[in-house]
GROMACS .gro file of C-alpha atoms in nm:
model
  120
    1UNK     CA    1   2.006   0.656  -1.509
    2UNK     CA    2   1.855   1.013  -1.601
    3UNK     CA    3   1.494   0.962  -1.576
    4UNK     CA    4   1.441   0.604  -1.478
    5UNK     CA    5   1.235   0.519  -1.189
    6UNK     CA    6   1.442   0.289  -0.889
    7UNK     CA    7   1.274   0.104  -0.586
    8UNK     CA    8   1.428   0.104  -0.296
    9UNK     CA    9   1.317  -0.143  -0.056
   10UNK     CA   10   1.445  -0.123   0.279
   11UNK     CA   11   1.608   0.232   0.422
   12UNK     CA   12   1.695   0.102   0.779
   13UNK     CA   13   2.033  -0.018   0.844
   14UNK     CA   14   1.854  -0.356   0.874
   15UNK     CA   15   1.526  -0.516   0.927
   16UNK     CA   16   1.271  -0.435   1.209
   17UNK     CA   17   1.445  -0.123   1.311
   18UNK     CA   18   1.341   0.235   1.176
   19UNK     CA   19   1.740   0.357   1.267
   20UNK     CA   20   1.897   0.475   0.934
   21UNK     CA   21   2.206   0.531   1.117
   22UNK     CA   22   2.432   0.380   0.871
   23UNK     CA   23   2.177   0.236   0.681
   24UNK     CA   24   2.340   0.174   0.285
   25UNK     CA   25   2.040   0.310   0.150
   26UNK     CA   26   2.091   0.640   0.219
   27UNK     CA   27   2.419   0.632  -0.027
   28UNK     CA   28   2.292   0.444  -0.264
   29UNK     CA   29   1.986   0.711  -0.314
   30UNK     CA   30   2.215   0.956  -0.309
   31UNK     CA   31   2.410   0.813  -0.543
   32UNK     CA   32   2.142   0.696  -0.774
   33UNK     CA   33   1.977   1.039  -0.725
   34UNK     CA   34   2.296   1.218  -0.855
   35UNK     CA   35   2.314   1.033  -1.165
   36UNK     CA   36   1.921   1.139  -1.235
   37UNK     CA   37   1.727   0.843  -1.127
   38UNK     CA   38   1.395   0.896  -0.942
   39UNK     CA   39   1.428   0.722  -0.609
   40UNK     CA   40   1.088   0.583  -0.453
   41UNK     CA   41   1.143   0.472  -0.131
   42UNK     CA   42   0.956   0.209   0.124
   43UNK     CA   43   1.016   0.070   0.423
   44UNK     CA   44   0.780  -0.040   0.702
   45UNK     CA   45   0.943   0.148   1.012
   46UNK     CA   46   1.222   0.370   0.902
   47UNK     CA   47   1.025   0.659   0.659
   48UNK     CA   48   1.062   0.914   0.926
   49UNK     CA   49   1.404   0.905   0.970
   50UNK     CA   50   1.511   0.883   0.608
   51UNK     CA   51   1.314   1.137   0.474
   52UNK     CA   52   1.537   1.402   0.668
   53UNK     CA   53   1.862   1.258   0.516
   54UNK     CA   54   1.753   1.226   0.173
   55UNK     CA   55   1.492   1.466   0.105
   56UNK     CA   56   1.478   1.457  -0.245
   57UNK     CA   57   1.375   1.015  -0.208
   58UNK     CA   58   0.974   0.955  -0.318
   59UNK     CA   59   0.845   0.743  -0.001
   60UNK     CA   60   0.570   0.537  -0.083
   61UNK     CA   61   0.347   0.394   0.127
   62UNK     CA   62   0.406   0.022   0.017
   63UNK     CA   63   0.630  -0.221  -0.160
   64UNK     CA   64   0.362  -0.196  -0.491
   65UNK     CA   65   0.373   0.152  -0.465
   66UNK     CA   66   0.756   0.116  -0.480
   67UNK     CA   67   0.768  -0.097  -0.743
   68UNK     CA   68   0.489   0.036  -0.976
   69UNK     CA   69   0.647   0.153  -1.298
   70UNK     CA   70   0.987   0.102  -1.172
   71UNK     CA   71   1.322   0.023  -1.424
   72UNK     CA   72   1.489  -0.104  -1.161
   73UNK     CA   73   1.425  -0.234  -0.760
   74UNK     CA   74   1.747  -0.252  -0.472
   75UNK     CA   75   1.628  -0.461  -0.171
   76UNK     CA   76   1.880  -0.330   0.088
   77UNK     CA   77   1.706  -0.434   0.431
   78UNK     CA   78   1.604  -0.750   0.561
   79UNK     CA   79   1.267  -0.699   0.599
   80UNK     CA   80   1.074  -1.025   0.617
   81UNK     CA   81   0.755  -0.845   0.443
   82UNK     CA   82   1.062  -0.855   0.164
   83UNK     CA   83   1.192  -1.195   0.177
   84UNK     CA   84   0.835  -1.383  -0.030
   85UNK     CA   85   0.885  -1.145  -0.326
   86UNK     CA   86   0.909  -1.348  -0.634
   87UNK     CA   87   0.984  -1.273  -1.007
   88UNK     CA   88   0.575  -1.268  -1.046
   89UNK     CA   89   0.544  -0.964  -0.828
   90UNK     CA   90   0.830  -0.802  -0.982
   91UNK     CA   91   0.734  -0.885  -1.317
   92UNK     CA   92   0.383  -0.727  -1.263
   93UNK     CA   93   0.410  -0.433  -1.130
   94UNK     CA   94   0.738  -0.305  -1.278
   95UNK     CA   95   0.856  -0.108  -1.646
   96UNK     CA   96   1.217  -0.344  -1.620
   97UNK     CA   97   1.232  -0.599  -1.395
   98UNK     CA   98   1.612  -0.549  -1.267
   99UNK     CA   99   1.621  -0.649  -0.916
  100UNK     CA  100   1.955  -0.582  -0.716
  101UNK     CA  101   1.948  -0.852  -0.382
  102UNK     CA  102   2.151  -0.643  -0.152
  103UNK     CA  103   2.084  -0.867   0.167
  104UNK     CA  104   2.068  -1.219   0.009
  105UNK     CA  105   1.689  -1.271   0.092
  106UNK     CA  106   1.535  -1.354  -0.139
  107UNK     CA  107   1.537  -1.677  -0.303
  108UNK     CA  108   1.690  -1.715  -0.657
  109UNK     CA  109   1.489  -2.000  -0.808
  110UNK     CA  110   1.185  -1.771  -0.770
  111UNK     CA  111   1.359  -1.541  -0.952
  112UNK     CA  112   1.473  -1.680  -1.271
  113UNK     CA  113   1.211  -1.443  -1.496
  114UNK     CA  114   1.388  -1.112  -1.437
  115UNK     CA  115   1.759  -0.994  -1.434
  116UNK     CA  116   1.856  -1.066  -1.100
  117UNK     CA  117   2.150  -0.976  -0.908
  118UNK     CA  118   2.252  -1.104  -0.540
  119UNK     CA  119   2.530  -0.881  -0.355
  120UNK     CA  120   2.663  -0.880  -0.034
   0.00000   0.00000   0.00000
């Protein structure tokens, strides 16, 4: 992972919150982070808040900011701004279109272009 760019969309605990109490993405950048990747973060509420427990995370201002240039994307929120993505959007804006469904929102026939992965 040294070097590659990662999107991480969603650093609440959940959707339409901005509490990162708990919220996965704060291990998972950590993680990722550790290993060498560059971490861009977005979320709509929850910036603030994640920013002071994981410093070293890019935040972006929007999910095409995220996603610009990116190797790889983890949705990990339920964000309904997140839930219309398609393999188009992916496929545009990112370097490798890996995308890593960590909430189960998004829907798989609109995503059979790119390497996709639901979990959870």
């Amino acid at each position: 992972l040294v070097g590659r760019r990662i999107a991480l969309l969603g650093l609440a605990f959940k959707g339409n919150t901005d509490d990162v109490r708990e919220s996965r993405a704060v291990p998972i950048a950590r993680e990722l982070i550790a290993k060498g990747a560059i971490v861009a973060g977005y979320d709509p509420a929850a910036m603030k808040g994640f920013s002071k427990l994981v410093p070293e995370v890019h935040l972006v201002n929007s999910v095409e900011e995220a996603l610009k240039g990116a190797d790889g994307c983890i949705l990990q929120a339920d964000w309904p701004a997140f839930s219309g993505l398609t393999a188009k959007d992916f496929r545009g804006l990112m370097a490798n279109p890996v995308v890593v469904d960590g909430r189960r929102i998004l829907d798989p026939k609109k995503m059979r272009d790119v390497r996709f992965h639901r979990i959870g």
